CSV table of C-alpha atoms and ligand atoms in Angstrom, one decimal:
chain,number,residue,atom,x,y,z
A,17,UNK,CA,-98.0,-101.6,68.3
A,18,UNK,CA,-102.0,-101.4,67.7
A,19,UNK,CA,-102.7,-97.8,68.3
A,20,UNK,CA,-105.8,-96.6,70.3
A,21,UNK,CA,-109.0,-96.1,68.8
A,22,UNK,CA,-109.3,-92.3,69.9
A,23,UNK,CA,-112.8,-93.7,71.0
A,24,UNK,CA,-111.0,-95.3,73.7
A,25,UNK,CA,-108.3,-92.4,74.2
A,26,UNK,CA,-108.5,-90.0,77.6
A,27,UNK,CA,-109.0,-86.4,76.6
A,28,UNK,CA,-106.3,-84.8,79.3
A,29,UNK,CA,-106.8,-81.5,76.7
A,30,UNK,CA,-108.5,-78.2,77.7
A,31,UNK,CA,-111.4,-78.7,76.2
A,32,UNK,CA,-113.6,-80.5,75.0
A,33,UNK,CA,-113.5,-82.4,78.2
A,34,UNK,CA,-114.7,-85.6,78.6
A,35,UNK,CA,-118.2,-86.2,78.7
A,36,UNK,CA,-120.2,-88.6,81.3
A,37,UNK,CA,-122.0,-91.6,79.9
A,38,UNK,CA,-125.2,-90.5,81.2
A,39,UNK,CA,-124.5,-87.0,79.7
A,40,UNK,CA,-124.0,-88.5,76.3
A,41,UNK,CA,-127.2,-91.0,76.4
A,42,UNK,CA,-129.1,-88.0,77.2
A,43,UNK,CA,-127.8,-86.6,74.3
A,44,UNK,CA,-129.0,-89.6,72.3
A,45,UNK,CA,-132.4,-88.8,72.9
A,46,UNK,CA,-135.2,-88.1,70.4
A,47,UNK,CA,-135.5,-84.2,68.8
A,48,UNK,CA,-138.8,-82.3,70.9
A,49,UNK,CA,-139.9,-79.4,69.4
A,50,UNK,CA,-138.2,-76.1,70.1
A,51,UNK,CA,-141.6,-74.4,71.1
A,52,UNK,CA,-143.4,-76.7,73.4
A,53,UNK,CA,-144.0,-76.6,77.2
A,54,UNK,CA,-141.4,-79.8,77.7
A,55,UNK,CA,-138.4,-77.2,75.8
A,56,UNK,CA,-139.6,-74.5,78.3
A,57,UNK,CA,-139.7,-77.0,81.1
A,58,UNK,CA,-135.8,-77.8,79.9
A,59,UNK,CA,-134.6,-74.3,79.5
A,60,UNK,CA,-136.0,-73.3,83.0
A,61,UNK,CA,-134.1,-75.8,84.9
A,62,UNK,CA,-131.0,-74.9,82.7
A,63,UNK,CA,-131.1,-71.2,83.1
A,64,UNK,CA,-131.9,-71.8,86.8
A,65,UNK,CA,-128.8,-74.1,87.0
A,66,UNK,CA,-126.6,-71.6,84.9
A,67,UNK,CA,-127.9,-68.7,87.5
A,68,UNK,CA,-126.0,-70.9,90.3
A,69,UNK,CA,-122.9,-71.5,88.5
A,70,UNK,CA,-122.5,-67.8,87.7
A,71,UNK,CA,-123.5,-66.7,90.6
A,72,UNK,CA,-126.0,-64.2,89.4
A,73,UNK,CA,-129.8,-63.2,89.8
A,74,UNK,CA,-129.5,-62.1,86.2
A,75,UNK,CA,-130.4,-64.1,83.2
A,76,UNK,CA,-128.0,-66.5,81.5
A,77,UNK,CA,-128.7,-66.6,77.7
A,78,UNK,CA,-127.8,-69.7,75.7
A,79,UNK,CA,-126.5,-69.3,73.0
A,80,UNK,CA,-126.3,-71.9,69.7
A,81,UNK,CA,-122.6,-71.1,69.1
A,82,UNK,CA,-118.9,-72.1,70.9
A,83,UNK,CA,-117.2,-69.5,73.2
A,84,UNK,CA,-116.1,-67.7,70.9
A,85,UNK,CA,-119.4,-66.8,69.7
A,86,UNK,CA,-120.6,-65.6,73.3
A,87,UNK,CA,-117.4,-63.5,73.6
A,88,UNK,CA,-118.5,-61.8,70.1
A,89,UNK,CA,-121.7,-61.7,71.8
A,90,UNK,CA,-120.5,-59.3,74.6
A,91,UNK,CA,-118.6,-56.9,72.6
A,92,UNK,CA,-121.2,-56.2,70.0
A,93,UNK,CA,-124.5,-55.8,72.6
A,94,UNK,CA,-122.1,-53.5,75.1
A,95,UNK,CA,-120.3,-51.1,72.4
A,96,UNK,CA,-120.5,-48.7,69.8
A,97,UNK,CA,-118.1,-48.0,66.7
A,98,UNK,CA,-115.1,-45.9,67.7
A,99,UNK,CA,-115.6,-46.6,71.6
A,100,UNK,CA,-112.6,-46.7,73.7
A,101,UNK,CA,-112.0,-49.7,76.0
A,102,UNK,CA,-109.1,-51.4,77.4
A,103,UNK,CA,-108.3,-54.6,77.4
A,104,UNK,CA,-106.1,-56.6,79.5
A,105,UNK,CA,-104.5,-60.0,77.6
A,106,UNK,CA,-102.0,-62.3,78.7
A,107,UNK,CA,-102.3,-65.1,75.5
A,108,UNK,CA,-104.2,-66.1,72.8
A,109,UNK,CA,-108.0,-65.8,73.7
A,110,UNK,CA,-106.8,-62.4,75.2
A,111,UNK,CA,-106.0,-61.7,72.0
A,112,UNK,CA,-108.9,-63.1,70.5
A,113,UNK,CA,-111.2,-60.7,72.5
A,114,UNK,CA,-108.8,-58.0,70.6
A,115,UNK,CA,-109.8,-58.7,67.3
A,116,UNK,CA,-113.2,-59.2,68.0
A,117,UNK,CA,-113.3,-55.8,69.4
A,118,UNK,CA,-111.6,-54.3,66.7
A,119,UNK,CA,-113.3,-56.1,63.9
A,120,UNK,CA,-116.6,-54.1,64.7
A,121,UNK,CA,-114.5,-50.8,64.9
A,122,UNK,CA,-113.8,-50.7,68.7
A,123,UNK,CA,-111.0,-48.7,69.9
A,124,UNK,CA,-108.6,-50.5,71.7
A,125,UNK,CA,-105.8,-49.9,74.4
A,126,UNK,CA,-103.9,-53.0,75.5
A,127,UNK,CA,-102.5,-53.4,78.7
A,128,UNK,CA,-99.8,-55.2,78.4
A,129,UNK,CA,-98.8,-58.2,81.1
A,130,UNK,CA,-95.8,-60.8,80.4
A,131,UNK,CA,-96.8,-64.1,79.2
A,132,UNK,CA,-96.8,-66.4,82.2
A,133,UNK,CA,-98.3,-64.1,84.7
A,134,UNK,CA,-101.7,-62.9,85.3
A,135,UNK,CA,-103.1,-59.0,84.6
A,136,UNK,CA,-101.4,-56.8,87.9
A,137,UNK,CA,-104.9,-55.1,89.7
A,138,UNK,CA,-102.1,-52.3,90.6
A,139,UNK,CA,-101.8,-51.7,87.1
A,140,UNK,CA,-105.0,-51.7,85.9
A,141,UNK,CA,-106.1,-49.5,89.1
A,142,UNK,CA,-103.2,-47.1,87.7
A,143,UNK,CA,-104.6,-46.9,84.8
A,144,UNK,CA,-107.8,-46.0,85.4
A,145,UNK,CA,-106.9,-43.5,87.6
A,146,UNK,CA,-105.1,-42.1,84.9
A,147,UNK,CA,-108.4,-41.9,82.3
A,148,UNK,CA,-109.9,-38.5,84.7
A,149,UNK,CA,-112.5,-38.1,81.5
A,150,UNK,CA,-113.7,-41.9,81.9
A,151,UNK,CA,-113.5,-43.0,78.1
A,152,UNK,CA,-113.2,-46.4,79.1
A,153,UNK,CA,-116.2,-48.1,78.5
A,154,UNK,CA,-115.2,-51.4,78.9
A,155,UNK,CA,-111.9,-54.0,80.4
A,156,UNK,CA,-111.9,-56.9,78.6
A,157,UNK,CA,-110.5,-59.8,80.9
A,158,UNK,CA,-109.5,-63.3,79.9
A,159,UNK,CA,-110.4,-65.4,83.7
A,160,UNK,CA,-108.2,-68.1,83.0
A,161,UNK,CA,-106.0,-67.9,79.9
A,162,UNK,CA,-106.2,-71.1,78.2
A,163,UNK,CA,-102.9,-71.0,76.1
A,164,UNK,CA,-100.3,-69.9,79.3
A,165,UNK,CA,-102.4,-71.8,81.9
A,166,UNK,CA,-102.7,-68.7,84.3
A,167,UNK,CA,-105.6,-67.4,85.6
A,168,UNK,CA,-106.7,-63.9,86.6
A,169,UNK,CA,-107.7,-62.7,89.9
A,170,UNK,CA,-111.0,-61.6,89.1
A,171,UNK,CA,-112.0,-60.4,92.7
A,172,UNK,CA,-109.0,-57.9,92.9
A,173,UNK,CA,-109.2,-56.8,89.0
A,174,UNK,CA,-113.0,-55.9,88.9
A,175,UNK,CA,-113.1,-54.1,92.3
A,176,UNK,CA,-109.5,-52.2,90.8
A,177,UNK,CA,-112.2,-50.1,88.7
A,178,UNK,CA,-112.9,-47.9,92.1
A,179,UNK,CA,-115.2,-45.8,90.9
A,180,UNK,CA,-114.6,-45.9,87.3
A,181,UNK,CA,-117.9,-46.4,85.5
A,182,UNK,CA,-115.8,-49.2,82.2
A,183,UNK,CA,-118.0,-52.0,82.1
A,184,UNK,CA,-116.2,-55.3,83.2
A,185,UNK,CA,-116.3,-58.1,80.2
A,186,UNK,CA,-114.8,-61.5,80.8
A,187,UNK,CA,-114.4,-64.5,79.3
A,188,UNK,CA,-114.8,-67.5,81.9
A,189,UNK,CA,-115.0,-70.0,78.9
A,190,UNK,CA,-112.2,-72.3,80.6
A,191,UNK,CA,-112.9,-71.7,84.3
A,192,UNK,CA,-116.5,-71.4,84.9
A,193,UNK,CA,-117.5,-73.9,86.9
A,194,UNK,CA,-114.4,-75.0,88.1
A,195,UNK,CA,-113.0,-72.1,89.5
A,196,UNK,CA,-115.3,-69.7,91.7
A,197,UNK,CA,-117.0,-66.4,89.8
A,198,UNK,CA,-119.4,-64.9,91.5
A,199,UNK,CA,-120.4,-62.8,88.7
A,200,UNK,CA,-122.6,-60.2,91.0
A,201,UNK,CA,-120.6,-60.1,94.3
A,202,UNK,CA,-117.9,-59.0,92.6
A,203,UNK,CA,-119.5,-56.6,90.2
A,204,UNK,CA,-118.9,-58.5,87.1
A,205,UNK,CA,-120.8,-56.8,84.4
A,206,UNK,CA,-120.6,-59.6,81.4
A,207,UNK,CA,-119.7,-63.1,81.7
A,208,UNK,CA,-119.1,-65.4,78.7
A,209,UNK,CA,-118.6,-69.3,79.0
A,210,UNK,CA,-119.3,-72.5,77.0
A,211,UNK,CA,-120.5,-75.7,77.0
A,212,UNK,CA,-117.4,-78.0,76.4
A,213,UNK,CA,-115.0,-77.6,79.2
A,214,UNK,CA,-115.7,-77.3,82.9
A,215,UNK,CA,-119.9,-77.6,82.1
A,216,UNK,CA,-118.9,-81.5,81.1
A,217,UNK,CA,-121.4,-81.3,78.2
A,218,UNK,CA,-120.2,-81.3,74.1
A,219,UNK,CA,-119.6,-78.3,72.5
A,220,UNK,CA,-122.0,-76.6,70.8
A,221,UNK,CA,-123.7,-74.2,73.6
A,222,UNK,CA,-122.1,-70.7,75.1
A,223,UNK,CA,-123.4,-68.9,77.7
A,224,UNK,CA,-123.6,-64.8,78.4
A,225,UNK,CA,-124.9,-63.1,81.3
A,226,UNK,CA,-125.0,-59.1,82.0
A,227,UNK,CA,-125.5,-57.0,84.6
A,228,UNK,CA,-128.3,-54.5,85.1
A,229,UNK,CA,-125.5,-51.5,84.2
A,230,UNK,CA,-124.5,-54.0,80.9
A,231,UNK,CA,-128.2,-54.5,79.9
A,232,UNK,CA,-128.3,-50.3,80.0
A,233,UNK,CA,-125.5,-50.3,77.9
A,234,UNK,CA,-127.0,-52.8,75.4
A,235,UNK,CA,-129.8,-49.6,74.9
A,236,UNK,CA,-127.5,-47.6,73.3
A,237,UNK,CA,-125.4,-50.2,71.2
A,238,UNK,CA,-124.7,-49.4,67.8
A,239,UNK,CA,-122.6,-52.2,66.7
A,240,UNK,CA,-124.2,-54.2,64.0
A,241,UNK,CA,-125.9,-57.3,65.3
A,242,UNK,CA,-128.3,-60.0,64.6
A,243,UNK,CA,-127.8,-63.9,65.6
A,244,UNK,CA,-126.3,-62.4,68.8
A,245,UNK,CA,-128.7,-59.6,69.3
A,246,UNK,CA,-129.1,-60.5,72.9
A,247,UNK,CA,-132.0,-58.4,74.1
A,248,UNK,CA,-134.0,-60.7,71.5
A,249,UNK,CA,-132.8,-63.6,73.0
A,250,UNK,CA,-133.6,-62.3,76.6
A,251,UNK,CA,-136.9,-61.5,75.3
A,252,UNK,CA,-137.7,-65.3,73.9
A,253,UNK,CA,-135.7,-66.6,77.2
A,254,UNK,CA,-138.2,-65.4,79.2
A,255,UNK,CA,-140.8,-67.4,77.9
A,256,UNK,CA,-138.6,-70.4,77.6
A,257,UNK,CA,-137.6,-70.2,74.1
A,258,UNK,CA,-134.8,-69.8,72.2
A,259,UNK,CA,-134.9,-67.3,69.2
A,260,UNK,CA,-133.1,-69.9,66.5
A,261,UNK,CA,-133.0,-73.7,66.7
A,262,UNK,CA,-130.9,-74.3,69.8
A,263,UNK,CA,-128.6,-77.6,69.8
A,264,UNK,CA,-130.8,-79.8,71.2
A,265,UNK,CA,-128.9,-82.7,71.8
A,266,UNK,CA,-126.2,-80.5,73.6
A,267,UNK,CA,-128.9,-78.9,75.5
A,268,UNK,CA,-130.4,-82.5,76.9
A,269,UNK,CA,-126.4,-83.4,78.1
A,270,UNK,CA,-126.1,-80.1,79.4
A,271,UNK,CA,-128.8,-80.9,81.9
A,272,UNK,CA,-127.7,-83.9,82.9
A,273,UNK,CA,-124.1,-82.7,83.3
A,274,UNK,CA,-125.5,-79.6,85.5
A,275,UNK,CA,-127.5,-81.8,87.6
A,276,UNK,CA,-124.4,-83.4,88.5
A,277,UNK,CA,-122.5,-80.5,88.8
A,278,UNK,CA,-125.3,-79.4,91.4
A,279,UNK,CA,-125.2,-83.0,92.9
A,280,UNK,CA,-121.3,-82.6,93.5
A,281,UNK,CA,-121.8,-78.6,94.8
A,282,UNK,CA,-119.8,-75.9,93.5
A,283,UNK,CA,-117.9,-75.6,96.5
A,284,UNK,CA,-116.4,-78.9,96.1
A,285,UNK,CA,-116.4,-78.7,92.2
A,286,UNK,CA,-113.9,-75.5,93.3
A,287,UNK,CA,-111.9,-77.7,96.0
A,288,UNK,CA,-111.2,-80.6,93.8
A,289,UNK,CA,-110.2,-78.5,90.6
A,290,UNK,CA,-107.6,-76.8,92.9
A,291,UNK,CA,-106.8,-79.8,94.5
A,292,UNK,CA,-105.9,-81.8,91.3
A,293,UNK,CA,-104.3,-78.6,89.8
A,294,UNK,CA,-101.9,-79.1,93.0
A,295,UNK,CA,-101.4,-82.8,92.4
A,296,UNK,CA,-100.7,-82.6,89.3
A,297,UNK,CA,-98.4,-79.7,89.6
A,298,UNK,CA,-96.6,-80.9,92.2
A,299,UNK,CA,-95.9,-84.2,90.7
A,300,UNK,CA,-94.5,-82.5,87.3
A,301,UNK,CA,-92.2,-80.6,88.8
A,302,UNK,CA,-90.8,-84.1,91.0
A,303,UNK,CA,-91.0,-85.8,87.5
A,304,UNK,CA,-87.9,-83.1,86.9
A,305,UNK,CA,-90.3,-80.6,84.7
A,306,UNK,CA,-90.7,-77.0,84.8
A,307,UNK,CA,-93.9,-75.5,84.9
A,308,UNK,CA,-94.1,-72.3,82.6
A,309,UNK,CA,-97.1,-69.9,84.8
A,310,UNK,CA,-95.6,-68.0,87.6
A,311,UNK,CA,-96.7,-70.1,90.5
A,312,UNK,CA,-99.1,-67.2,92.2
A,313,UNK,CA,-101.2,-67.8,89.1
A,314,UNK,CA,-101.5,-70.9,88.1
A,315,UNK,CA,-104.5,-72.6,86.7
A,316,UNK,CA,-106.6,-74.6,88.4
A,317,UNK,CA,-107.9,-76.2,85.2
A,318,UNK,CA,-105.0,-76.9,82.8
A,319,UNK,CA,-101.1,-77.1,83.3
A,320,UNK,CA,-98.6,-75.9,81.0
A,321,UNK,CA,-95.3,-77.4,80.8
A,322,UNK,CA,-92.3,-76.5,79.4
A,323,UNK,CA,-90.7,-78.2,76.4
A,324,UNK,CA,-87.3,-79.7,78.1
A,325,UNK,CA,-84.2,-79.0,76.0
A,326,UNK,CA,-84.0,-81.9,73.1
A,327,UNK,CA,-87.7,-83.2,73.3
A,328,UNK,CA,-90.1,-83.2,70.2
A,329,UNK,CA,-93.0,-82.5,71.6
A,330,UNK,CA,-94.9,-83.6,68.0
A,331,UNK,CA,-93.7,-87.3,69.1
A,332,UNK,CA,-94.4,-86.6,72.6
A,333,UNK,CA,-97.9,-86.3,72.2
A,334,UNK,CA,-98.2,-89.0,69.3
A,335,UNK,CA,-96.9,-91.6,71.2
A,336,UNK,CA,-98.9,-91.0,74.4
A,337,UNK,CA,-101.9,-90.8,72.4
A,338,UNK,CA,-101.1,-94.5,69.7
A,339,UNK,CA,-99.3,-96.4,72.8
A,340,UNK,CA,-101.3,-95.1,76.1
A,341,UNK,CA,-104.2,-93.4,75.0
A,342,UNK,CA,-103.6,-89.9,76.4
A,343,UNK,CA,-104.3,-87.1,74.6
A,344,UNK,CA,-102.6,-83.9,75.6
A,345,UNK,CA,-102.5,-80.6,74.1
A,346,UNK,CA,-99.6,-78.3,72.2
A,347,UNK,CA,-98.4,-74.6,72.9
A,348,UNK,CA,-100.6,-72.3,70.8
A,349,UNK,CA,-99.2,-68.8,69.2
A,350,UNK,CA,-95.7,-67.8,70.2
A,351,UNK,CA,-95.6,-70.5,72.5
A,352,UNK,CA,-95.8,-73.3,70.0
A,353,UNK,CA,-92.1,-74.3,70.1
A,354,UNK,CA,-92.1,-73.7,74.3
A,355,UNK,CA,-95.4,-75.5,76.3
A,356,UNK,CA,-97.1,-77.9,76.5
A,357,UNK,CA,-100.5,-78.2,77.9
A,358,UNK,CA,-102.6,-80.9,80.1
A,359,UNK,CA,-105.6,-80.3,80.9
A,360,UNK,CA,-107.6,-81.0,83.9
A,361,UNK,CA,-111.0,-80.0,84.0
A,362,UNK,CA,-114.6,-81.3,84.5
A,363,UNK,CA,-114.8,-85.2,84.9
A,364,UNK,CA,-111.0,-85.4,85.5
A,365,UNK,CA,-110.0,-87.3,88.9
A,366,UNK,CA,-106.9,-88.8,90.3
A,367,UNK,CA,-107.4,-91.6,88.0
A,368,UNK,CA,-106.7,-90.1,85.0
A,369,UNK,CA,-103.9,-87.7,86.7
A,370,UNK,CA,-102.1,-90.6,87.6
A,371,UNK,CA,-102.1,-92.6,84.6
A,372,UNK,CA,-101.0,-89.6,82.6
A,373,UNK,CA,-98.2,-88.6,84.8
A,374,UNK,CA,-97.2,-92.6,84.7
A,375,UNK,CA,-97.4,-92.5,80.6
A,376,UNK,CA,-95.7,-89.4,80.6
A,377,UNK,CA,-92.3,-89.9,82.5
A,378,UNK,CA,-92.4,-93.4,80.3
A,379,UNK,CA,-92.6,-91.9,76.7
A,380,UNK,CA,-90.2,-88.7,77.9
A,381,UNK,CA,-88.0,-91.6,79.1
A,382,UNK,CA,-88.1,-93.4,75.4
A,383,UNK,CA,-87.5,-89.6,74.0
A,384,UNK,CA,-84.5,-89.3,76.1
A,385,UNK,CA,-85.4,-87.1,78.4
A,386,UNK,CA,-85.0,-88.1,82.3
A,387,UNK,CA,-87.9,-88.2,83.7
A,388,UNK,CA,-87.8,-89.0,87.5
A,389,UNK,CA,-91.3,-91.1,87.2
A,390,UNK,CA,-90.6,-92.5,90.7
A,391,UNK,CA,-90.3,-89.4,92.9
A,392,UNK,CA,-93.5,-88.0,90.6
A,393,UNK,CA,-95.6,-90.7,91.5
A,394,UNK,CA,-95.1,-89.9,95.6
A,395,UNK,CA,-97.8,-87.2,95.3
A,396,UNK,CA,-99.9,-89.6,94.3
A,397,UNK,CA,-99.4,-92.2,97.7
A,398,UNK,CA,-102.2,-91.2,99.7
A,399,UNK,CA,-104.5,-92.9,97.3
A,400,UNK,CA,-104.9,-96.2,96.8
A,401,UNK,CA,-104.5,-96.1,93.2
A,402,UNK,CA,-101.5,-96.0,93.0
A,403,UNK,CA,-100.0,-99.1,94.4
A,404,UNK,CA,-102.6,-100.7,91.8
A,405,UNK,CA,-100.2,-98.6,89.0
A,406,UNK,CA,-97.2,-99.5,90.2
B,13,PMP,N1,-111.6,-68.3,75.7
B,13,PMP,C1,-110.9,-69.2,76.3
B,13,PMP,C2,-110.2,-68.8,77.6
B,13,PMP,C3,-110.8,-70.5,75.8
B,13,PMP,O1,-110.1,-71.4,76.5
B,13,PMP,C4,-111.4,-70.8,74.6
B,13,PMP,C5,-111.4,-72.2,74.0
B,13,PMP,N2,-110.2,-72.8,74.2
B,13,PMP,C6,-112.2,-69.8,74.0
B,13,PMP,C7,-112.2,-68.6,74.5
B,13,PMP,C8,-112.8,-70.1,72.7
B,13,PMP,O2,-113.9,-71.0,72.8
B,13,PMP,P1,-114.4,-71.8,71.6
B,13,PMP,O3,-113.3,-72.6,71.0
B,13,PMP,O4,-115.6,-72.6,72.2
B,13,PMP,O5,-114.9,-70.8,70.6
C-alpha cells in the first residue's frame, strides 16, 4: 500500500497542532520590517489578544523561542542562585521545569504526586504551612502535563498558598487557550505558553506574563540572563517592538489564528476542548481501552492510553500514520513502554475524532488486539458524521 504523504497526514499529536489554511497563507506573506508602525500595529493587536487568553491586564511578552524557552524565561527573571522553591511535577515537563531551575543553581524541593494524578492542593497547602520562615519563593506548576495527560487544578493549587508570599510559576504551554486560566483572578504570578498547540499557529513563538508581585521580583534577580532578560523585552514591548528579530512569519499566523480564536470566544474554545476530551474518552474506553489519568484529572487536550497487553505500539502508530494518515504520539520517559498519547487540541473537531477512533480499532484489530470498534463509535451517533463513516 501507497503510504501517505505526511503532507496529507492528520496531526492527532500534542503539538504542533494543525494549522488553519488561512493561518498558514498569512504566514506566506512578505518579510516587513521589525521597526515600523505596521510591526507595532501587529504586536498591539497580538498582545491585546494574548491579554484575553490569559486573562490578565498585565503584559504578555513574545518571545522568539518554543515553550521551553519561555519556561527558562520565568525561572531566570523570578530567582536568584541558591533560592529555595518547590516545585510540584507529575511527568516530564514537570521535570523539565526541574532542571531548568537547577541548571542556574536554584534550590529545589519536589513534591512528589504519583504519575497519573494531578498535584493534591491539601498537600501543597500542608506544606506551606509547614515552611513558618517562608523560604519558598516560588511553586513551580505544570497546568496540564503533556506526557500523563492530567491536568492540574490551578484554581485550588494557587489559592492553597494562603498567605504564603512563593510566587506561583506555571507552565500553560499545552492548555492555554483551551482550558480556562485566568492568570489574575486566580493570583497567578507567571504564566508560560507557546505558539504551537492550543494558539493553532506554528511553533516558533512562546509567551510569558507576570504579575505586578513577579515583575518586583524580577528587581532583585540575580540569575544570569540576556535573550530572556524580560524587563528589556517589556521595555521594547511597550513601544511595539521586539528586542531581537521576532519570527515573523509565525507572528502573521499567530494573528490570524487569534482572531479566530476570538471569533470562536474562549468560553466555547473551553466547552468544545472538554467536550471532545469527553468524546473521545468515552469512546476509548467502549473501544475496550483503558485510559491511564485518574479520571478527576483528565486532560482536556490530549488522551493517554494504555498499551494493551501484546500490542507494539511502534507498529501501531506506523501503520495508522502509512495506511490512514493519522499521526499519534508515543509515551515519553518512564512511560515509553506504557501510553500512548492522542491529542486533541486547537482545530481538532469531531471529524478528526472519529476517523481516528475508526482507524484505530481497525489497525489494533490487524495487531490482534480486540478492539470493539462498533460500541466505540456509539458516542459518536448524535452527529451526522458518522453514518457517512460507517
Ligand atoms: N511544557 C509542556 C506542558 C509541554 O507540553 C511542552 C511541549 N510538549 C513543553 C513544556 C515544551 O515546549 P516546547 O517543545 O515548545 O519547548
Amino acid at each position: 500500500m501507497k503510504k501517505i504523504p505526511w503532507q496529507d497526514q492528520i496531526l492527532m499529536i500534542p503539538g504542533p497542532t494543525p494549522v488553519s489554511s488561512q493561518a498558514l497563507l498569512a504566514a506566506a506573506q512578505p518579510m516587513m520590517n521589525h521597526r515600523s508602525s505596521d510591526f507595532k500595529k501587529m504586536m498591539e493587536e497580538i498582545e491585546s489578544g494574548l491579554k484575553q487568553v490569559f486573562q490578565t491586564q498585565s503584559s504578555v511578552m513574545v518571545l522568539t523561542t518554543s515553550g521551553t524557552g519561555a519556561m527558562e524565561a520565568c525561572i531566570v527573571n523570578l530567582l536568584s542562585p541558591g533560592d529555595k522553591i518547590l516545585a510540584c511535577p507529575n511527568g516530564v515537563f514537570g521535570e523539565r521545569f526541574i532542571k531548568i531551575a537547577k541548571a542556574y543553581q536554584a534550590n529545589v524541593e519536589i513534591l512528589e504526586s504519583p504519575l497519573g494524578q494531578g498535584v493534591d492542593p491539601e498537600k501543597l497547602k500542608n506544606r506551606l504551612k509547614e515552611d513558618s520562615k517562608q523560604e519558598f519563593k516560588a511553586i513551580l506548576i505544570t497546568h496540564n502535563e503533556t506526557s500523563t495527560g492530567v491536568e492540574n487544578n490551578l484554581k485550588l493549587l494557587s489559592s492553597a498558598r494562603g498567605n504564603h508570599p512563593a510566587l506561583m510559576v506555571v507552565d500553560s504551554v499545552s492548555a492555554l487557550g483551551a482550558s480556562e486560566l485566568k492568570m489574575d483572578e486566580w493570583k497567578l504570578d507567571a504564566v508560560a505558553s507557546a505558539s504551537q498547540k492550543a494558539l493553532m499557529a506554528p511553533p516558533g513563538l512562546a509567551f510569558v506574563a507576570f504579575s505586578e508581585r513577579a515583575w518586583e521580583a524580577a528587581k532583585s534577580s540575580k540569575m544570569p540572563k540576556f535573550y530572556f532578560d524580560l524587563p528589556m523585552a517589556r521595555e521594547f514591548q511597550s513601544k511595539g517592538e521586539t528586542p531581537f528579530t521576532p519570527a515573523l512569519p509565525v507572528l502573521y499566523a499567530l494573528q490570524v489564528s487569534l482572531r479566530s480564536l476570538m471569533d470562536e470566544g474562549l468560553d466555547s474554545s473551553f466547552s468544545r476542548h472538554k467536550r471532545m476530551a469527553e468524546l473521545i474518552q468515552t469512546s476509548l474506553g467502549k473501544m475496550g481501552l483503558k485510559l491511564f489519568a485518574h479520571p478527576e484529572y483528565r486532560s482536556k487536550t490530549l488522551t493517554t492510553i494504555e498499551i494493551p497487553a501484546g500490542v507494539d505500539v511502534k507498529k501501531l502508530r506506523e501503520m495508522m500514520r502509512n495506511q490512514y494518515g493519522i499521526v499519534i504520539a508515543g509515551g515519553q520517559g518512564s512511560l515509553t513502554d506504557k501510553i500512548f498519547r492522542i491529542g486533541h487540541m486547537g482545530c481538532v473537531g469531531e471529524k478528526e475524532l472519529l476517523y481516528t477512533i475508526s482507524s484505530l480499532g481497525k489497525t489494533l484489530q490487524e495487531l490482534g488486539f480486540n478492539a470493539n470498534t462498533q460500541e466505540a463509535l456509539k458516542p459518536f451517533e448524535a452527529s451526522s458524521l458518522a453514518s457517512i463513516h460507517h
